[in-house]
Amino acid sequence: MIRVEKLRKVYKVGGEKVVALDNVSVEIEKGEFCCIVGTSGSGKSTLLNMLAGLEKPTKGKVKINGQLVNKMTEKELAVFRQNNIGFIFQSYNLMPTMTAVENVAFPLMFKGVPQKIREKRARKILAEMGLGSRMNHKPREMSGGQQQRVGIARAFVSKPKVIFADEPTGNLDSATTEQVMKMLLDISQKNDITFVMVTHDPELAKMARRVITLKDGRVINDTRDGVSLLEEDEKIAESFEEETAGEQPEKQAEDEQPVQVPGEQEVSNGHSQAISQ
Amino acid sequence: MKISDLLKLSLDNLKRRKGRTFLTVLGVVIGTCSIVMMVSIGVALDKSYDDMMEGMGDLTLIEVYNWSSSGTDTQSMTDKVIEGFSDIPGVRVATPLYRPSQLSMQCASGTNDKYKTYADIIGLNERALADYGYELKEGRFPTATDKEYTVIVGENFAYNFTNQRKQYPNNMVQPIPDENGVIPKPFVDVLNDDIRLQGYTWDENGEKLRIEKEIKVVGVLKGDTSKGYETMYGMIMNLEDLIKLEKEYMKANDIKDPNRGKERSYSQAAVKVNSIEDVEAVTKRIEDQGYQTYSMSSIRNEMKKQTQVIQLILGGLGSISLLVSAIGIANTMTMAIYERTKEIGIMKVLGCELKDIKNMFLAEAAGIGFLGGIVGIVICYGLSALLNTLGASLAGAVTGGVKLSIIPVWLAAFGMGFSTFIGILSGYVPALRAVKITALSAIRHD
Ligand SMILES: Nc1ncnc2c1ncn2[C@@H]1O[C@H](COP(=O)(O)OP(=O)(O)O)[C@@H](O)[C@H]1O
Ligand SMILES: [Mg+2]
């Protein structure tokens, strides 16, 4: 479902290069519930953002459902997101002026679904999530847990193939966290949705069958039901063929970063590594 | 994304910042008002000129003169030349306008020529009479089957007659209502009484009657100074009859015909065109042949050009404040985009297409412009009415029904359209900026 080959991301901060992600190759299967864990700054968010096409990698490939996400234009990405991807944010990111129903129905609006139909679907899913009494409440009239459930409903409403979530329980207390986590596992399983979630909490990650552990931008562990997949990942890396034609050169990708000072010095992220340019 | 959803989204966004939206709309209202009011004053000016011109003359009439001295290339204006004018596209009729310079005739009526007047006769092609635009008050136009010296006269021609047996002021009747409001009857009933045209010669023995012609008046014209003096007090005769009469008169008075041996030519002709639009082209064709023309239309065109310049200046002045309000819209939109950077990022993550984001902001900007336009137009109608009543009471009888400000429908539509257009225009750069906001902003602005 999701295939990542030799993914690399370099940020440039004040003339220094930060390698946020290096040589990441994994494959996530359809319907799999996958947690990306690691300490803060290990590159979890960077990986997730690139999987979801929010950021372009410096090098490497991201394929979802056979489509090369990192090569898509903004326009193609928008349509791709409408039809394939749901996203759950750590800070919920609901539209402040809209009610719960309107928020959940929002992604369907972009697809051109008529108001009546999309709000009916939104109501149904909200009711299923136990928010029947909060349908017409604005975000600020709801608790964090309720808001995140609205956020989850919004991600599921268009029945996407993949849902990405960056620390979806990061702002919730432990009791709510467990509730929400169970809910996520449950719905994604029922709907056969591939779910990729970032968390810094290893305990939470244990609830998932698939766990990818990052450290300093590299995959240090990758297990499915406790069985290591590092060898398979190595094979994926080997299968990677660098496209010369049409490949975005590293230089250009790095130029997209805002600050630029000539004569920059390279700082690797924790361990020494050769950076080819 | 559906257009209805897009519009609703934009409207909701405008409602979020009511105070700021209000101020920006206010700017557009002021801009629209100033531009529309300025143009409305120009329109009123134009209209008052038009009204003035309408009263001054027939706009479809071109007078043609041949003032060129002999020796120039210009051909003298012969029957053939005038005939040629009729063939110019747009011309309804062309006729010589013959004012006999050598002829001095009197009209007489009643027993022993009791009533008399000098006759001011002009000659026109008989065929032209009806098409020329004269209107009849009574009777009919002469036709080809009428006998010689069948004429029509001006509305008050009958009041020219004076009673030869009485002294001033009792020798005349004027078409002025008396104390009972009754307009007195003239001495002569021109349509029914016998009328004679008389040519006299004078010598030491006094005047001597040399020529006498029975004439028949078949029609009385409606007086219209815009069509010429003759419609009031003159007599209009078939051109051929008049020329014949003049010849006879010259012979009787031993006057040498200054044009003897030459082809007959005229110093004045009249060309009547089908519509005002034809005047310019026809005028040009005639002037190209070397003749001079005079028409109310060409004067009107000159004035139109002037009022257009005035309108342009007024409109330009008004545009300045609309420009200022355009800056206001651009500013408001830019602020809105800064405030909503995160929301736009979220929308992108949720799959909103670039064009929808762009259109959403354009619709907001257009909404501000449109709203300002509508309110502005409503206020303008009020201001216009106020200006007109105020102006009327100040100027009083002098300007009469003249309006100071007129807002035709096209101006109202233009005002709204223009303010909306300005809105879209000033929202364009901010909208492009919104499009450039990355999906990542949804997360970064945490
Ligand atoms: N936009 C950015 N510009 C510069 N450096 C960044 C940017 N985003 C992330 N980084 C750096 O990349 C590394 C990985 O960050 P991130 O993926 O956010 O880690 P995590 O989500 O695991 O905490 C960190 O060292 C961080 O400072
Ligand atoms: Mg993170």
PDB file of N, CA and C in Angstrom, chain A residues 97-169:
ATOM      1  N   THR A  97     -14.915  28.340  13.138  1.00  0.00           N
ATOM      2  CA  THR A  97     -16.249  28.936  12.960  1.00  0.00           C
ATOM      3  C   THR A  97     -17.309  27.900  12.618  1.00  0.00           C
ATOM      4  N   MET A  98     -16.864  26.671  12.417  1.00  0.00           N
ATOM      5  CA  MET A  98     -17.825  25.666  11.962  1.00  0.00           C
ATOM      6  C   MET A  98     -18.250  24.760  13.106  1.00  0.00           C
ATOM      7  N   THR A  99     -19.453  24.223  12.979  1.00  0.00           N
ATOM      8  CA  THR A  99     -19.937  23.256  13.963  1.00  0.00           C
ATOM      9  C   THR A  99     -19.258  21.916  13.707  1.00  0.00           C
ATOM     10  N   ALA A 100     -19.492  20.993  14.634  1.00  0.00           N
ATOM     11  CA  ALA A 100     -18.915  19.658  14.495  1.00  0.00           C
ATOM     12  C   ALA A 100     -19.327  19.033  13.161  1.00  0.00           C
ATOM     13  N   VAL A 101     -20.611  19.111  12.863  1.00  0.00           N
ATOM     14  CA  VAL A 101     -21.112  18.513  11.618  1.00  0.00           C
ATOM     15  C   VAL A 101     -20.425  19.143  10.404  1.00  0.00           C
ATOM     16  N   GLU A 102     -20.360  20.469  10.403  1.00  0.00           N
ATOM     17  CA  GLU A 102     -19.745  21.167   9.269  1.00  0.00           C
ATOM     18  C   GLU A 102     -18.270  20.809   9.129  1.00  0.00           C
ATOM     19  N   ASN A 103     -17.597  20.684  10.281  1.00  0.00           N
ATOM     20  CA  ASN A 103     -16.187  20.320  10.246  1.00  0.00           C
ATOM     21  C   ASN A 103     -15.979  18.940   9.644  1.00  0.00           C
ATOM     22  N   VAL A 104     -16.815  18.011  10.085  1.00  0.00           N
ATOM     23  CA  VAL A 104     -16.665  16.640   9.583  1.00  0.00           C
ATOM     24  C   VAL A 104     -16.999  16.579   8.089  1.00  0.00           C
ATOM     25  N   ALA A 105     -17.988  17.372   7.684  1.00  0.00           N
ATOM     26  CA  ALA A 105     -18.423  17.345   6.279  1.00  0.00           C
ATOM     27  C   ALA A 105     -17.473  18.118   5.360  1.00  0.00           C
ATOM     28  N   PHE A 106     -16.577  18.888   5.982  1.00  0.00           N
ATOM     29  CA  PHE A 106     -15.729  19.810   5.217  1.00  0.00           C
ATOM     30  C   PHE A 106     -14.957  19.154   4.058  1.00  0.00           C
ATOM     31  N   PRO A 107     -14.257  18.034   4.287  1.00  0.00           N
ATOM     32  CA  PRO A 107     -13.501  17.436   3.165  1.00  0.00           C
ATOM     33  C   PRO A 107     -14.403  17.036   1.998  1.00  0.00           C
ATOM     34  N   LEU A 108     -15.653  16.681   2.311  1.00  0.00           N
ATOM     35  CA  LEU A 108     -16.577  16.275   1.242  1.00  0.00           C
ATOM     36  C   LEU A 108     -16.985  17.478   0.396  1.00  0.00           C
ATOM     37  N   MET A 109     -16.953  18.663   1.027  1.00  0.00           N
ATOM     38  CA  MET A 109     -17.274  19.885   0.287  1.00  0.00           C
ATOM     39  C   MET A 109     -16.289  20.067  -0.866  1.00  0.00           C
ATOM     40  N   PHE A 110     -15.011  19.782  -0.597  1.00  0.00           N
ATOM     41  CA  PHE A 110     -13.997  19.947  -1.645  1.00  0.00           C
ATOM     42  C   PHE A 110     -14.203  18.973  -2.787  1.00  0.00           C
ATOM     43  N   LYS A 111     -14.860  17.856  -2.486  1.00  0.00           N
ATOM     44  CA  LYS A 111     -15.127  16.864  -3.538  1.00  0.00           C
ATOM     45  C   LYS A 111     -16.399  17.205  -4.306  1.00  0.00           C
ATOM     46  N   GLY A 112     -17.109  18.223  -3.855  1.00  0.00           N
ATOM     47  CA  GLY A 112     -18.325  18.633  -4.559  1.00  0.00           C
ATOM     48  C   GLY A 112     -19.559  17.863  -4.134  1.00  0.00           C
ATOM     49  N   VAL A 113     -19.503  17.225  -2.957  1.00  0.00           N
ATOM     50  CA  VAL A 113     -20.691  16.509  -2.463  1.00  0.00           C
ATOM     51  C   VAL A 113     -21.705  17.541  -1.965  1.00  0.00           C
ATOM     52  N   PRO A 114     -22.962  17.427  -2.388  1.00  0.00           N
ATOM     53  CA  PRO A 114     -23.973  18.403  -1.958  1.00  0.00           C
ATOM     54  C   PRO A 114     -24.127  18.446  -0.440  1.00  0.00           C
ATOM     55  N   GLN A 115     -24.479  19.627   0.051  1.00  0.00           N
ATOM     56  CA  GLN A 115     -24.518  19.862   1.485  1.00  0.00           C
ATOM     57  C   GLN A 115     -25.358  18.838   2.247  1.00  0.00           C
ATOM     58  N   LYS A 116     -26.554  18.558   1.744  1.00  0.00           N
ATOM     59  CA  LYS A 116     -27.448  17.639   2.455  1.00  0.00           C
ATOM     60  C   LYS A 116     -26.808  16.273   2.641  1.00  0.00           C
ATOM     61  N   ILE A 117     -26.260  15.756   1.557  1.00  0.00           N
ATOM     62  CA  ILE A 117     -25.674  14.414   1.594  1.00  0.00           C
ATOM     63  C   ILE A 117     -24.469  14.367   2.517  1.00  0.00           C
ATOM     64  N   ARG A 118     -23.598  15.384   2.394  1.00  0.00           N
ATOM     65  CA  ARG A 118     -22.371  15.319   3.188  1.00  0.00           C
ATOM     66  C   ARG A 118     -22.653  15.513   4.675  1.00  0.00           C
ATOM     67  N   GLU A 119     -23.659  16.342   4.988  1.00  0.00           N
ATOM     68  CA  GLU A 119     -23.950  16.546   6.406  1.00  0.00           C
ATOM     69  C   GLU A 119     -24.660  15.334   7.001  1.00  0.00           C
ATOM     70  N   LYS A 120     -25.406  14.632   6.164  1.00  0.00           N
ATOM     71  CA  LYS A 120     -26.047  13.403   6.626  1.00  0.00           C
ATOM     72  C   LYS A 120     -24.976  12.376   7.009  1.00  0.00           C
ATOM     73  N   ARG A 121     -23.971  12.290   6.139  1.00  0.00           N
ATOM     74  CA  ARG A 121     -22.885  11.349   6.410  1.00  0.00           C
ATOM     75  C   ARG A 121     -22.114  11.759   7.654  1.00  0.00           C
ATOM     76  N   ALA A 122     -21.919  13.069   7.794  1.00  0.00           N
ATOM     77  CA  ALA A 122     -21.181  13.576   8.946  1.00  0.00           C
ATOM     78  C   ALA A 122     -21.935  13.256  10.240  1.00  0.00           C
ATOM     79  N   ARG A 123     -23.249  13.450  10.213  1.00  0.00           N
ATOM     80  CA  ARG A 123     -24.067  13.169  11.398  1.00  0.00           C
ATOM     81  C   ARG A 123     -23.986  11.695  11.794  1.00  0.00           C
ATOM     82  N   LYS A 124     -24.050  10.872  10.780  1.00  0.00           N
ATOM     83  CA  LYS A 124     -24.041   9.431  11.026  1.00  0.00           C
ATOM     84  C   LYS A 124     -22.745   9.034  11.734  1.00  0.00           C
ATOM     85  N   ILE A 125     -21.640   9.512  11.179  1.00  0.00           N
ATOM     86  CA  ILE A 125     -20.353   9.103  11.735  1.00  0.00           C
ATOM     87  C   ILE A 125     -20.133   9.712  13.119  1.00  0.00           C
ATOM     88  N   LEU A 126     -20.613  10.944  13.326  1.00  0.00           N
ATOM     89  CA  LEU A 126     -20.489  11.569  14.645  1.00  0.00           C
ATOM     90  C   LEU A 126     -21.305  10.805  15.678  1.00  0.00           C
ATOM     91  N   ALA A 127     -22.486  10.372  15.261  1.00  0.00           N
ATOM     92  CA  ALA A 127     -23.344   9.614  16.163  1.00  0.00           C
ATOM     93  C   ALA A 127     -22.662   8.301  16.549  1.00  0.00           C
ATOM     94  N   GLU A 128     -22.042   7.671  15.582  1.00  0.00           N
ATOM     95  CA  GLU A 128     -21.343   6.416  15.846  1.00  0.00           C
ATOM     96  C   GLU A 128     -20.206   6.611  16.844  1.00  0.00           C
ATOM     97  N   MET A 129     -19.629   7.804  16.823  1.00  0.00           N
ATOM     98  CA  MET A 129     -18.509   8.064  17.718  1.00  0.00           C
ATOM     99  C   MET A 129     -18.962   8.639  19.038  1.00  0.00           C
ATOM    100  N   GLY A 130     -20.241   8.636  19.266  1.00  0.00           N
ATOM    101  CA  GLY A 130     -20.761   9.076  20.556  1.00  0.00           C
ATOM    102  C   GLY A 130     -20.798  10.576  20.726  1.00  0.00           C
ATOM    103  N   LEU A 131     -20.877  11.298  19.620  1.00  0.00           N
ATOM    104  CA  LEU A 131     -20.925  12.760  19.717  1.00  0.00           C
ATOM    105  C   LEU A 131     -22.283  13.316  19.291  1.00  0.00           C
ATOM    106  N   GLY A 132     -23.287  12.446  19.387  1.00  0.00           N
ATOM    107  CA  GLY A 132     -24.632  12.827  18.932  1.00  0.00           C
ATOM    108  C   GLY A 132     -25.135  14.108  19.561  1.00  0.00           C
ATOM    109  N   SER A 133     -24.707  14.393  20.776  1.00  0.00           N
ATOM    110  CA  SER A 133     -25.219  15.589  21.459  1.00  0.00           C
ATOM    111  C   SER A 133     -24.368  16.818  21.169  1.00  0.00           C
ATOM    112  N   ARG A 134     -23.316  16.649  20.399  1.00  0.00           N
ATOM    113  CA  ARG A 134     -22.407  17.775  20.154  1.00  0.00           C
ATOM    114  C   ARG A 134     -22.396  18.219  18.683  1.00  0.00           C
ATOM    115  N   MET A 135     -23.345  17.696  17.934  1.00  0.00           N
ATOM    116  CA  MET A 135     -23.389  17.920  16.488  1.00  0.00           C
ATOM    117  C   MET A 135     -23.208  19.382  16.100  1.00  0.00           C
ATOM    118  N   ASN A 136     -23.955  20.258  16.779  1.00  0.00           N
ATOM    119  CA  ASN A 136     -23.979  21.654  16.352  1.00  0.00           C
ATOM    120  C   ASN A 136     -23.141  22.556  17.239  1.00  0.00           C
ATOM    121  N   HIS A 137     -22.185  21.921  17.945  1.00  0.00           N
ATOM    122  CA  HIS A 137     -21.302  22.725  18.788  1.00  0.00           C
ATOM    123  C   HIS A 137     -20.082  23.162  17.994  1.00  0.00           C
ATOM    124  N   LYS A 138     -19.606  24.336  18.355  1.00  0.00           N
ATOM    125  CA  LYS A 138     -18.362  24.826  17.753  1.00  0.00           C
ATOM    126  C   LYS A 138     -17.197  24.209  18.524  1.00  0.00           C
ATOM    127  N   PRO A 139     -16.014  24.131  17.928  1.00  0.00           N
ATOM    128  CA  PRO A 139     -14.865  23.492  18.591  1.00  0.00           C
ATOM    129  C   PRO A 139     -14.607  24.013  20.007  1.00  0.00           C
ATOM    130  N   ARG A 140     -14.699  25.347  20.180  1.00  0.00           N
ATOM    131  CA  ARG A 140     -14.340  25.854  21.503  1.00  0.00           C
ATOM    132  C   ARG A 140     -15.366  25.495  22.575  1.00  0.00           C
ATOM    133  N   GLU A 141     -16.491  24.922  22.158  1.00  0.00           N
ATOM    134  CA  GLU A 141     -17.494  24.488  23.132  1.00  0.00           C
ATOM    135  C   GLU A 141     -17.317  23.012  23.503  1.00  0.00           C
ATOM    136  N   MET A 142     -16.202  22.432  23.026  1.00  0.00           N
ATOM    137  CA  MET A 142     -16.002  21.005  23.276  1.00  0.00           C
ATOM    138  C   MET A 142     -14.678  20.760  23.991  1.00  0.00           C
ATOM    139  N   SER A 143     -14.579  19.616  24.689  1.00  0.00           N
ATOM    140  CA  SER A 143     -13.328  19.237  25.352  1.00  0.00           C
ATOM    141  C   SER A 143     -12.335  18.746  24.304  1.00  0.00           C
ATOM    142  N   GLY A 144     -11.083  18.624  24.730  1.00  0.00           N
ATOM    143  CA  GLY A 144     -10.041  18.166  23.807  1.00  0.00           C
ATOM    144  C   GLY A 144     -10.377  16.813  23.205  1.00  0.00           C
ATOM    145  N   GLY A 145     -10.839  15.903  24.070  1.00  0.00           N
ATOM    146  CA  GLY A 145     -11.164  14.558  23.582  1.00  0.00           C
ATOM    147  C   GLY A 145     -12.283  14.594  22.560  1.00  0.00           C
ATOM    148  N   GLN A 146     -13.285  15.422  22.838  1.00  0.00           N
ATOM    149  CA  GLN A 146     -14.408  15.544  21.893  1.00  0.00           C
ATOM    150  C   GLN A 146     -13.931  16.147  20.576  1.00  0.00           C
ATOM    151  N   GLN A 147     -13.093  17.170  20.695  1.00  0.00           N
ATOM    152  CA  GLN A 147     -12.583  17.800  19.474  1.00  0.00           C
ATOM    153  C   GLN A 147     -11.796  16.802  18.647  1.00  0.00           C
ATOM    154  N   GLN A 148     -10.978  16.000  19.318  1.00  0.00           N
ATOM    155  CA  GLN A 148     -10.191  15.061  18.545  1.00  0.00           C
ATOM    156  C   GLN A 148     -11.083  13.998  17.913  1.00  0.00           C
ATOM    157  N   ARG A 149     -12.170  13.652  18.567  1.00  0.00           N
ATOM    158  CA  ARG A 149     -13.078  12.687  17.946  1.00  0.00           C
ATOM    159  C   ARG A 149     -13.734  13.288  16.697  1.00  0.00           C
ATOM    160  N   VAL A 150     -13.996  14.592  16.765  1.00  0.00           N
ATOM    161  CA  VAL A 150     -14.503  15.264  15.559  1.00  0.00           C
ATOM    162  C   VAL A 150     -13.429  15.211  14.471  1.00  0.00           C
ATOM    163  N   GLY A 151     -12.176  15.457  14.883  1.00  0.00           N
ATOM    164  CA  GLY A 151     -11.055  15.397  13.943  1.00  0.00           C
ATOM    165  C   GLY A 151     -10.939  14.022  13.306  1.00  0.00           C
ATOM    166  N   ILE A 152     -11.161  12.993  14.125  1.00  0.00           N
ATOM    167  CA  ILE A 152     -11.076  11.623  13.613  1.00  0.00           C
ATOM    168  C   ILE A 152     -12.222  11.358  12.631  1.00  0.00           C
ATOM    169  N   ALA A 153     -13.413  11.812  13.024  1.00  0.00           N
ATOM    170  CA  ALA A 153     -14.571  11.639  12.139  1.00  0.00           C
ATOM    171  C   ALA A 153     -14.311  12.309  10.793  1.00  0.00           C
ATOM    172  N   ARG A 154     -13.685  13.463  10.825  1.00  0.00           N
ATOM    173  CA  ARG A 154     -13.375  14.195   9.602  1.00  0.00           C
ATOM    174  C   ARG A 154     -12.406  13.407   8.713  1.00  0.00           C
ATOM    175  N   ALA A 155     -11.459  12.711   9.366  1.00  0.00           N
ATOM    176  CA  ALA A 155     -10.491  11.942   8.585  1.00  0.00           C
ATOM    177  C   ALA A 155     -11.144  10.717   7.944  1.00  0.00           C
ATOM    178  N   PHE A 156     -12.147  10.176   8.626  1.00  0.00           N
ATOM    179  CA  PHE A 156     -12.769   8.949   8.117  1.00  0.00           C
ATOM    180  C   PHE A 156     -13.926   9.199   7.157  1.00  0.00           C
ATOM    181  N   VAL A 157     -14.439  10.406   7.153  1.00  0.00           N
ATOM    182  CA  VAL A 157     -15.730  10.648   6.494  1.00  0.00           C
ATOM    183  C   VAL A 157     -15.711  10.323   5.000  1.00  0.00           C
ATOM    184  N   SER A 158     -14.581  10.566   4.354  1.00  0.00           N
ATOM    185  CA  SER A 158     -14.577  10.304   2.913  1.00  0.00           C
ATOM    186  C   SER A 158     -14.042   8.904   2.590  1.00  0.00           C
ATOM    187  N   LYS A 159     -14.016   8.041   3.622  1.00  0.00           N
ATOM    188  CA  LYS A 159     -13.561   6.654   3.462  1.00  0.00           C
ATOM    189  C   LYS A 159     -12.265   6.566   2.670  1.00  0.00           C
ATOM    190  N   PRO A 160     -11.191   7.163   3.223  1.00  0.00           N
ATOM    191  CA  PRO A 160      -9.922   7.175   2.486  1.00  0.00           C
ATOM    192  C   PRO A 160      -9.230   5.807   2.564  1.00  0.00           C
ATOM    193  N   LYS A 161      -8.241   5.618   1.711  1.00  0.00           N
ATOM    194  CA  LYS A 161      -7.488   4.358   1.736  1.00  0.00           C
ATOM    195  C   LYS A 161      -6.460   4.391   2.863  1.00  0.00           C
ATOM    196  N   VAL A 162      -5.898   5.579   3.088  1.00  0.00           N
ATOM    197  CA  VAL A 162      -4.870   5.726   4.122  1.00  0.00           C
ATOM    198  C   VAL A 162      -5.214   6.901   5.029  1.00  0.00           C
ATOM    199  N   ILE A 163      -4.958   6.715   6.326  1.00  0.00           N
ATOM    200  CA  ILE A 163      -5.079   7.854   7.232  1.00  0.00           C
ATOM    201  C   ILE A 163      -3.747   8.057   7.934  1.00  0.00           C
ATOM    202  N   PHE A 164      -3.322   9.302   7.956  1.00  0.00           N
ATOM    203  CA  PHE A 164      -2.103   9.646   8.665  1.00  0.00           C
ATOM    204  C   PHE A 164      -2.481  10.431   9.912  1.00  0.00           C
ATOM    205  N   ALA A 165      -1.733  10.174  11.003  1.00  0.00           N
ATOM    206  CA  ALA A 165      -2.018  10.897  12.240  1.00  0.00           C
ATOM    207  C   ALA A 165      -0.707  11.199  12.941  1.00  0.00           C
ATOM    208  N   ASP A 166      -0.496  12.483  13.247  1.00  0.00           N
ATOM    209  CA  ASP A 166       0.734  12.883  13.929  1.00  0.00           C
ATOM    210  C   ASP A 166       0.414  13.150  15.392  1.00  0.00           C
ATOM    211  N   GLU A 167       0.839  12.248  16.255  1.00  0.00           N
ATOM    212  CA  GLU A 167       0.571  12.359  17.691  1.00  0.00           C
ATOM    213  C   GLU A 167      -0.896  12.697  17.955  1.00  0.00           C
ATOM    214  N   PRO A 168      -1.811  11.900  17.512  1.00  0.00           N
ATOM    215  CA  PRO A 168      -3.232  12.262  17.656  1.00  0.00           C
ATOM    216  C   PRO A 168      -3.667  12.347  19.111  1.00  0.00           C
ATOM    217  N   THR A 169      -2.932  11.696  19.988  1.00  0.00           N
ATOM    218  CA  THR A 169      -3.324  11.732  21.399  1.00  0.00           C
ATOM    219  C   THR A 169      -2.381  12.609  22.207  1.00  0.00           C
TER     220      THR A 169
END
